Coordinates of C-alpha atoms in Angstrom, one line a residue:
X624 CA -116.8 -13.6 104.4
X625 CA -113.2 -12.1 103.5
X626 CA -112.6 -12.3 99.7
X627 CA -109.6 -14.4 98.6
X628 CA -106.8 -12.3 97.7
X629 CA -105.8 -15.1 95.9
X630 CA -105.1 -13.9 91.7
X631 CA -104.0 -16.1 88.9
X632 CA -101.7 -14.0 86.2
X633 CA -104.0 -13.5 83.2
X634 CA -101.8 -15.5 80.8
X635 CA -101.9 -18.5 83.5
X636 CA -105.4 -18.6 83.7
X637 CA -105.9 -18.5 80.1
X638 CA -103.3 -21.6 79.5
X639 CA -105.4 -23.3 82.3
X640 CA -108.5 -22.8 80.6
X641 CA -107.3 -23.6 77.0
X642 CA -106.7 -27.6 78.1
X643 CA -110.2 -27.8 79.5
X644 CA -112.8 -29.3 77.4
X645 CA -115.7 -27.6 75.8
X646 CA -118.0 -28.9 78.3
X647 CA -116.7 -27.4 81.3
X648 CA -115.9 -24.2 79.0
X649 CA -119.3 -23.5 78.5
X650 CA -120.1 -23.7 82.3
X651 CA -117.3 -21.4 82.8
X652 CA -118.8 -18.8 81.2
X653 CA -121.5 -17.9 84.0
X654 CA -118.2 -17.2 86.5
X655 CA -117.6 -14.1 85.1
X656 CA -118.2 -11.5 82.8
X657 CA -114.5 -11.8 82.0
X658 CA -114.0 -15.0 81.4
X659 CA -117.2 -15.0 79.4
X660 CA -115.1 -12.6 76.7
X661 CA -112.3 -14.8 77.1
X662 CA -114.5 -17.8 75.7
X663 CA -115.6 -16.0 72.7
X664 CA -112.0 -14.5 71.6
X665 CA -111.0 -15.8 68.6
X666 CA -107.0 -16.1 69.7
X667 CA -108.4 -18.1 72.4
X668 CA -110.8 -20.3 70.4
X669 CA -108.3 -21.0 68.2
X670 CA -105.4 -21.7 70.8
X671 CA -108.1 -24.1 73.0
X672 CA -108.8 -26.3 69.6
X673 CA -105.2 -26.2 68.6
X674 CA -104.4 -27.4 72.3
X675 CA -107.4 -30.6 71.9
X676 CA -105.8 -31.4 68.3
X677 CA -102.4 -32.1 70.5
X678 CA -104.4 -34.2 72.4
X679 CA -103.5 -37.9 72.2
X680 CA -107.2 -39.4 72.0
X681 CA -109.5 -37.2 69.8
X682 CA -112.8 -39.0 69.0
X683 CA -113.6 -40.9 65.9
X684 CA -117.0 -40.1 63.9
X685 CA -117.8 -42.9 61.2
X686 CA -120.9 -42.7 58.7
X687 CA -122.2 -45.4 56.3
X688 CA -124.9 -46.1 54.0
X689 CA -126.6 -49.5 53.5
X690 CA -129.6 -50.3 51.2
X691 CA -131.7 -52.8 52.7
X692 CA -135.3 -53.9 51.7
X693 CA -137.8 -53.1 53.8
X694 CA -140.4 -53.5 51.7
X695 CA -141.3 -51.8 48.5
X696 CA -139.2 -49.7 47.2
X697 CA -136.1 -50.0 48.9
X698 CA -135.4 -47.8 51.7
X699 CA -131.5 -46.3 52.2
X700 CA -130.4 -46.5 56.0
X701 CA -127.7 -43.7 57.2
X702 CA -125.8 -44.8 59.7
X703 CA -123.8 -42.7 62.3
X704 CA -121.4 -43.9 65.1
X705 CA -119.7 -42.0 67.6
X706 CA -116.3 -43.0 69.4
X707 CA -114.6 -40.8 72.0
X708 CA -111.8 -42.8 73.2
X709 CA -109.8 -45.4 71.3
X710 CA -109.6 -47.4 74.7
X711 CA -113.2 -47.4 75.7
X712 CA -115.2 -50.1 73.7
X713 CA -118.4 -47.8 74.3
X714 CA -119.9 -46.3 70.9
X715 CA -122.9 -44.6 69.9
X716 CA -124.6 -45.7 66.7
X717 CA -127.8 -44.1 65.5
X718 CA -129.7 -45.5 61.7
X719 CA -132.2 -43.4 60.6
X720 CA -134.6 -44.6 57.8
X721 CA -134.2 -41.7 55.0
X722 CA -137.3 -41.2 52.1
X723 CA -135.3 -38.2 50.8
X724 CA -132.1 -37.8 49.6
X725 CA -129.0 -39.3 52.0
X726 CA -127.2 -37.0 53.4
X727 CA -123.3 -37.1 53.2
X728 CA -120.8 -35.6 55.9
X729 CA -118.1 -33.5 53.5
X730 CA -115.8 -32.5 56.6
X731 CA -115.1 -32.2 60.1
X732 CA -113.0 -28.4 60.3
X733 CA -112.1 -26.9 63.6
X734 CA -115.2 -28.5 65.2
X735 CA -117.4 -28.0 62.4
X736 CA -119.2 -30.9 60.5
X737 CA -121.4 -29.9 57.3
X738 CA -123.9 -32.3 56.4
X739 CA -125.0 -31.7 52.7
X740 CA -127.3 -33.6 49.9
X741 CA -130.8 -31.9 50.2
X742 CA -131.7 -34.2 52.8
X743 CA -134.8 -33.9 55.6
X744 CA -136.5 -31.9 53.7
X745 CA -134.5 -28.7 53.2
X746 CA -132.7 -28.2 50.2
X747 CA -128.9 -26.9 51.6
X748 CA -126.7 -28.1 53.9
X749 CA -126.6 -27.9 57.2
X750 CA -123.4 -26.8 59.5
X751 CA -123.2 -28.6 63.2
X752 CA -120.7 -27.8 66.2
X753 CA -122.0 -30.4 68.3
X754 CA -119.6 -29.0 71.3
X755 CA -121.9 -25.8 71.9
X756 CA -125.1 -27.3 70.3
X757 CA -125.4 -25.3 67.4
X758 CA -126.7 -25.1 63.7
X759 CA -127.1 -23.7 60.6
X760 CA -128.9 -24.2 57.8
X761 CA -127.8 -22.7 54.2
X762 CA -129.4 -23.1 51.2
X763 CA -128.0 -23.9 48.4
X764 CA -127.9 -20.9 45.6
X765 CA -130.3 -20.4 42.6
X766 CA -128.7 -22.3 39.5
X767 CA -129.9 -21.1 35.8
X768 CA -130.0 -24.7 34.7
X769 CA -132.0 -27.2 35.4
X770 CA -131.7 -29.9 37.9
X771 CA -132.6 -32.5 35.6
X772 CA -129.8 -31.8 33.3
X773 CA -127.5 -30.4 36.0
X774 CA -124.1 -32.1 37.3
X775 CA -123.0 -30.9 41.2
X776 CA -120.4 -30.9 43.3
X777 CA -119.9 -29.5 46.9
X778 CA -116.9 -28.6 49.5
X779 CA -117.0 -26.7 52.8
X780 CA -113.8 -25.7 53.8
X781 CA -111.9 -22.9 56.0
X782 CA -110.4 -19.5 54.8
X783 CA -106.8 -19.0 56.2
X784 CA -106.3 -15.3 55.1
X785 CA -110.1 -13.8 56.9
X786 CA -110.1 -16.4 59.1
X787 CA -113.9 -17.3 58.1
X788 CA -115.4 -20.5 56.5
X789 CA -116.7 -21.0 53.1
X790 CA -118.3 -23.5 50.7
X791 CA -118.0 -23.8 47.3
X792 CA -121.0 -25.3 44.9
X793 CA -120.3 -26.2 41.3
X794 CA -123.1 -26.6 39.0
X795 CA -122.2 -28.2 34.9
X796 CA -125.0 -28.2 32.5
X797 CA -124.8 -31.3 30.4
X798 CA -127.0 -32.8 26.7
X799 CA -127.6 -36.3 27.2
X800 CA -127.1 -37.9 23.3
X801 CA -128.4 -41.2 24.4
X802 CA -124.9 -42.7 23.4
X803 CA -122.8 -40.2 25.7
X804 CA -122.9 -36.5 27.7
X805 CA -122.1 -33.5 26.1
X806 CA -120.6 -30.9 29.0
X807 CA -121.9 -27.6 28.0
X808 CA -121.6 -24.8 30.4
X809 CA -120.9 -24.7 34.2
X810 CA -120.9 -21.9 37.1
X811 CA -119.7 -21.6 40.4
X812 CA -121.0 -20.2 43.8
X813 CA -119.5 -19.9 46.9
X814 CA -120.7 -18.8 50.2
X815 CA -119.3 -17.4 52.9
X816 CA -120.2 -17.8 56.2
X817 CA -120.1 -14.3 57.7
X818 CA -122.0 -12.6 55.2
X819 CA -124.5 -15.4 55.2
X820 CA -124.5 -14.9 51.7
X821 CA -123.9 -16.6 48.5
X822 CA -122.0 -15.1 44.9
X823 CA -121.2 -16.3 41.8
X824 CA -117.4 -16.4 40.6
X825 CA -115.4 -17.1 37.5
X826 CA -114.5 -20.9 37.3
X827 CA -111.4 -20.1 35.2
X828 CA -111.8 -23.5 33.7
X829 CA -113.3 -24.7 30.6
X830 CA -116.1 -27.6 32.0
X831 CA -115.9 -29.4 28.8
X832 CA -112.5 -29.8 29.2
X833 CA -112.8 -30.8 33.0
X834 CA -115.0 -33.9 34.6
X835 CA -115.2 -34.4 38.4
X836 CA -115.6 -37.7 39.2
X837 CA -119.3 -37.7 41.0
X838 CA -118.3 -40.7 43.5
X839 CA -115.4 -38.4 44.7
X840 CA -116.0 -36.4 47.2
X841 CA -112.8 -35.4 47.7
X842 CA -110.8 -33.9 50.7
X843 CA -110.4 -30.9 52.4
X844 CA -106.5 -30.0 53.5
X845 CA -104.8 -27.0 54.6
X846 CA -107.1 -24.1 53.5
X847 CA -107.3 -26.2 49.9
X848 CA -110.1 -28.3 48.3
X849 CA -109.2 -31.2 46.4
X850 CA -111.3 -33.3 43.8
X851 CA -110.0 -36.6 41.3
X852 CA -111.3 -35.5 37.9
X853 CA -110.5 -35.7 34.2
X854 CA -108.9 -33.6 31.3
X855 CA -110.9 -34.3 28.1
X856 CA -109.4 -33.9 24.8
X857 CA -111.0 -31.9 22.2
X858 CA -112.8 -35.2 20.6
X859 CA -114.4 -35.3 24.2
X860 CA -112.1 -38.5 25.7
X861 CA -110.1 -38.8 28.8
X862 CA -106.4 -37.0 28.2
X863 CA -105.6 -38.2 31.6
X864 CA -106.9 -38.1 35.5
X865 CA -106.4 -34.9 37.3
X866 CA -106.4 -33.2 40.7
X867 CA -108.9 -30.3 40.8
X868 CA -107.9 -28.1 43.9
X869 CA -109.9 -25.2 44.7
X870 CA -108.4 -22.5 47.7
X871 CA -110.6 -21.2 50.0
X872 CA -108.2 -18.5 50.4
X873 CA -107.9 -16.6 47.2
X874 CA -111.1 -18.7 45.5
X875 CA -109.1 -19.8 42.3
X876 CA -108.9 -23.3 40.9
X877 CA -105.9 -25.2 39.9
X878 CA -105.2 -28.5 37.7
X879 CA -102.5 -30.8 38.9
X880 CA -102.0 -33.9 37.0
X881 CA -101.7 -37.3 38.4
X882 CA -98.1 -39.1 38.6
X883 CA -97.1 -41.0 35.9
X884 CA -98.8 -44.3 36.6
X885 CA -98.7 -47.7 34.6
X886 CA -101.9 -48.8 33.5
X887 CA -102.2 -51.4 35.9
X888 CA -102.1 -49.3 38.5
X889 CA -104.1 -47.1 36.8
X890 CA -107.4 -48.7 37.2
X891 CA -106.9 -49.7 40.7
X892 CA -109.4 -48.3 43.4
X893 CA -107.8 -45.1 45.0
X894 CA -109.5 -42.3 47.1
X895 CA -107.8 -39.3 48.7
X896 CA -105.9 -39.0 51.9
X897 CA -104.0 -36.4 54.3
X898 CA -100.9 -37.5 54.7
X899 CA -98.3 -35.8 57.2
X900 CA -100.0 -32.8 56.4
X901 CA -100.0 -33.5 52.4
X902 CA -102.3 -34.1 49.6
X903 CA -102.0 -38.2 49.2
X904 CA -103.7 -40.6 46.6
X905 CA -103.8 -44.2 47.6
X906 CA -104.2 -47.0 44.9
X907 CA -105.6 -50.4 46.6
X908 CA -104.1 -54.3 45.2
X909 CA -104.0 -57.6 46.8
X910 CA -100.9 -60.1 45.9
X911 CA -103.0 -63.0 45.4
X912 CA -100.0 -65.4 46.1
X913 CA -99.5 -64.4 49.9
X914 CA -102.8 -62.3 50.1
X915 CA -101.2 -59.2 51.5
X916 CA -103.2 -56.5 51.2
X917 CA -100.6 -54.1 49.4
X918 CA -101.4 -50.0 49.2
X919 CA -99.4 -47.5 47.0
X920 CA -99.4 -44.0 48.3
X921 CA -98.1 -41.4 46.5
X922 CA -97.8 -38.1 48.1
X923 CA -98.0 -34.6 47.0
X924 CA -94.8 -32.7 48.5
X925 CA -95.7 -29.0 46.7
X926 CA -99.2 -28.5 46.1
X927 CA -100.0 -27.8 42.8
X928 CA -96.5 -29.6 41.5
X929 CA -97.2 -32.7 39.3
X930 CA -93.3 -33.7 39.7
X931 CA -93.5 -33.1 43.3
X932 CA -95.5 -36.8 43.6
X933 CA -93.2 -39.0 45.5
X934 CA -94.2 -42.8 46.4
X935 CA -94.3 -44.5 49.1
X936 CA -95.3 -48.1 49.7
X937 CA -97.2 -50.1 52.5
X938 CA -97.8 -53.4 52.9
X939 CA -100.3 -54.6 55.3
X940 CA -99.7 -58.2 57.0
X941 CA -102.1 -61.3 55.7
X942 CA -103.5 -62.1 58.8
X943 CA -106.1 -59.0 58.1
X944 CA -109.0 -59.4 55.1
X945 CA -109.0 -55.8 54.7
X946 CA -112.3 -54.4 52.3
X947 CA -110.5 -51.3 51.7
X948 CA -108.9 -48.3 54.2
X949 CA -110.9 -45.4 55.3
X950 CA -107.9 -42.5 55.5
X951 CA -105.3 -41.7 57.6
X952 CA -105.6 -40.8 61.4
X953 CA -102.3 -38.5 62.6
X954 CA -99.1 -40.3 63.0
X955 CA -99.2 -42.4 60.4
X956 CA -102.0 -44.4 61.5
X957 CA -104.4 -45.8 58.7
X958 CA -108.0 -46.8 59.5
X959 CA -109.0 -50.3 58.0
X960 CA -112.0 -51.9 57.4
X961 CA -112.2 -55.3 58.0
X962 CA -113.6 -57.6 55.6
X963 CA -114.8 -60.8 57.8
X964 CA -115.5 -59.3 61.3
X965 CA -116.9 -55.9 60.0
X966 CA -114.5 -54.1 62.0
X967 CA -112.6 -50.9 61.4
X968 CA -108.8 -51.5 62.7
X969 CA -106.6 -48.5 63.1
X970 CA -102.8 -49.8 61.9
X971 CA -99.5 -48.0 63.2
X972 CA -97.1 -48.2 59.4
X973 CA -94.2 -47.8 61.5
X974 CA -94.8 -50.3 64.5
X975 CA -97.2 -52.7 62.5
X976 CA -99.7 -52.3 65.1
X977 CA -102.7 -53.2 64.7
X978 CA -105.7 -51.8 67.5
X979 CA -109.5 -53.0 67.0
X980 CA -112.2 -49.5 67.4
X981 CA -115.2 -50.5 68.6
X982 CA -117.1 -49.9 65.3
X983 CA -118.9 -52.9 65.3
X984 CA -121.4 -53.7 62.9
X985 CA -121.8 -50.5 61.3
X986 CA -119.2 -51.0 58.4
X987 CA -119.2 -53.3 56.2
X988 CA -117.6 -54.3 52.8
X989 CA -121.1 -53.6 51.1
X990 CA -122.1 -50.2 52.3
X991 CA -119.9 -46.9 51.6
X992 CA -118.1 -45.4 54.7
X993 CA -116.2 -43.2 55.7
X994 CA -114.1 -42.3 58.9
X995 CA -113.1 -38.8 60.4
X996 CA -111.1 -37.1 63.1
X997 CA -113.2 -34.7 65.2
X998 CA -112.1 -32.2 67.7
X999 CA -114.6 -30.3 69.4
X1000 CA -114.2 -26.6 69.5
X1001 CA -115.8 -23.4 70.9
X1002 CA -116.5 -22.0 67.2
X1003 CA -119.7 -20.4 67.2
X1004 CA -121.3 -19.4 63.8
X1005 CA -122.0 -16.0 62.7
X1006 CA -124.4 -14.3 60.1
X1007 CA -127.8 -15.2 59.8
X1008 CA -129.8 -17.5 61.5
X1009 CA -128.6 -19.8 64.0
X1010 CA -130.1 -22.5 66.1
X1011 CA -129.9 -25.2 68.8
X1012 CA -130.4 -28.3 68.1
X1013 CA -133.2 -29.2 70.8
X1014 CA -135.1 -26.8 67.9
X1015 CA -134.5 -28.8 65.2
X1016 CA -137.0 -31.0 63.1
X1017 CA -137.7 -34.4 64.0
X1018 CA -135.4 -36.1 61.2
X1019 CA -132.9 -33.5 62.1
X1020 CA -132.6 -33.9 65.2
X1021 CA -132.4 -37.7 65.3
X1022 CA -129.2 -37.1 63.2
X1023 CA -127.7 -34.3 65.0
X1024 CA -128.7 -35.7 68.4
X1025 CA -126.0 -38.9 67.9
X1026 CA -122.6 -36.4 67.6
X1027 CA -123.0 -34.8 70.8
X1028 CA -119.9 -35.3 72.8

């Protein structure tokens, strides 16, 4: 048979095969030896997950936690749902029953979700590019206090300037007086993802000085990771609330303090968002008189600049009993959850549209939840041990097995 003479120009074919999904990727890679190196270049890894983010549909991964009796004690349920396509009303839920600590999903980051909170039996957390079918497990590092008496905090997160990925543990010792916590000491590990390896830096910040709020998990944005804490005056109360970044980059916290807020405002519920690629904080209210559901975002336009907070507001319409929102998607799209159908809506702030996503019965106003953008990528992990995930453990596995594209 006479062999095509037929060539694609090398910076063609790579443009071709950077719009393809994972999936057929992966296939790919038994054409040719060339293409094979292609697939694992990390200017074309990165160009390929840069070209799915551009994408107008990326998928949708939601997580929630509900406490239900089943008997004695009470058993938590975790909940996972998968949603690929905003106009497909398919979704794949999984609940697993967990007897061990839940598990919480810090981030999705170029393809990468990390799954921490000493869950199925391993002490760590685990790292999971569903694309490719892999996993990690990393333990977490040796702290000199004990646990009992031990306050934690966790963030996995991407390093810009070595173009590796890192997490960050933060470990305060506290003395419980019976009438209040005393914050004595604290120290801080992070690990780093191509030396497989964990070390112990300088947290260039007195502890007793600085709280982390333990229901914040706080965000992960451009290289940065963000917590809401507080500055305690030297008789041990709150100064005022504070952002707590830490950079991935050059490993080096900073202290930003909130806008100046009245007090109503104040003690409203707020969480962290990204907004157009900045650090927002969004404070929840209701007018009761026409029951629109009213949020307050105030956006960070210079990281690490308290007067750089500028305020923006939305107002959603009545017809919607929203529980609370979830974050932003891109474009200025907010996720919603729905207080009376259980619903997560996503809502357009410049059109005032409102779609329904097909996540049905797995959030409600009771349980915490969060939603996240995921794009699947080709990133393959390096250092130490890595698996797939038709080897992992039974509880694993009924976890890892839902987020498969």
């Amino acid at each position: 048979m006479e062999r095509s003479r037929f060539n694609l120009p090398q910076d063609l074919l790579e443009e071709i095969l950077s719009r393809l999904p994972v999936k057929s990727l992966i296939r790919f890679k038994c054409v040719k030896k060339s293409w094979s190196n292609l697939l694992q270049n990390r200017n074309f890894i990165a160009k390929q997950h840069y070209n799915r983010c551009s994408q107008t549909h990326p998928s949708l991964l939601a997580e929630s936690l509900d406490y239900t009796i089943w008997g004695s004690p009470i058993t938590p349920r975790y909940f996972l749902s998968l949603h690929t396509h905003p106009d497909d009303d398919e979704e794949r839920t999984t609940m697993v029953a967990m007897t061990t600590r839940l598990p919480r999903m810090c981030v999705c980051i170029n393809g990468i979700i990390c799954l921490a909170g000493s869950f199925v039996g391993f002490n760590g957390f685990v790292l999971w590019n569903p694309a490719i079918r892999q996993y990690k497990l990393v333990s977490y590092p040796n702290f000199p206090f004990p646990a009992a008496n031990c306050f934690d905090c966790f963030a996995f997160g991407y390093d810009h300037i070595s173009d590796d990925y890192k997490a960050v543990s933060i470990c305060a010792r506290y003395w419980n007086t019976g009438n209040s916590f005393i914050y004595m000491d604290s120290c801080v590990h992070v690990y780093t993802l191509s030396t497989d390896s964990w070390r112990q830096i300088n947290p260039a910040f007195d502890h007793s000085d600085v709280r982390l709020h333990s229901y914040q998990n706080g965000i992960y944005l451009n290289g940065v990771h963000h917590w809401l804490g507080l500055l305690m005056d030297k008789f041990g109360q709150c100064e005022c609330e504070i952002v707590v970044s830490f950079d991935m980059g050059n490993e080096v916290f900073q202290i930003t303090k909130l806008p100046e807020l009245d007090n109503v405002l104040r003690e409203k519920y707020k969480f962290f968002a990204a907004f157009n690629g900045c650090l927002a904080l969004i404070f929840v209210d209701k007018i009761e008189e026409t029951l629109e559901n009213v949020f307050d975002i105030w956006v960070m336009c210079e990281f690490g600049v308290k007067g750089s907070w500028t305020k923006q507001l939305v107002v959603i319409t009545p017809q919607l009993e929203i529980a609370r929102p979830l974050g932003f998607a891109k474009n200025e799209e907010l996720f919603l959850l729905s207080k009376d159908k259980h619903a997560v809506f996503l809502y357009n702030i410049g059109s005032q549209e409102i779609k329904n996503l097909p996540f049905r019965g797995l959030l409600n106003s009771n349980r915490k939840g969060h939603v996240r953008v995921y794009v699947e990528s080709l990133v393959s992990f390096t250092g130490g041990y890595v698996f797939q995930y038709n080897q992992a453990p039974n509880d694993l596995y009924n976890i890892l097995h839902l987020i498969v594209p």
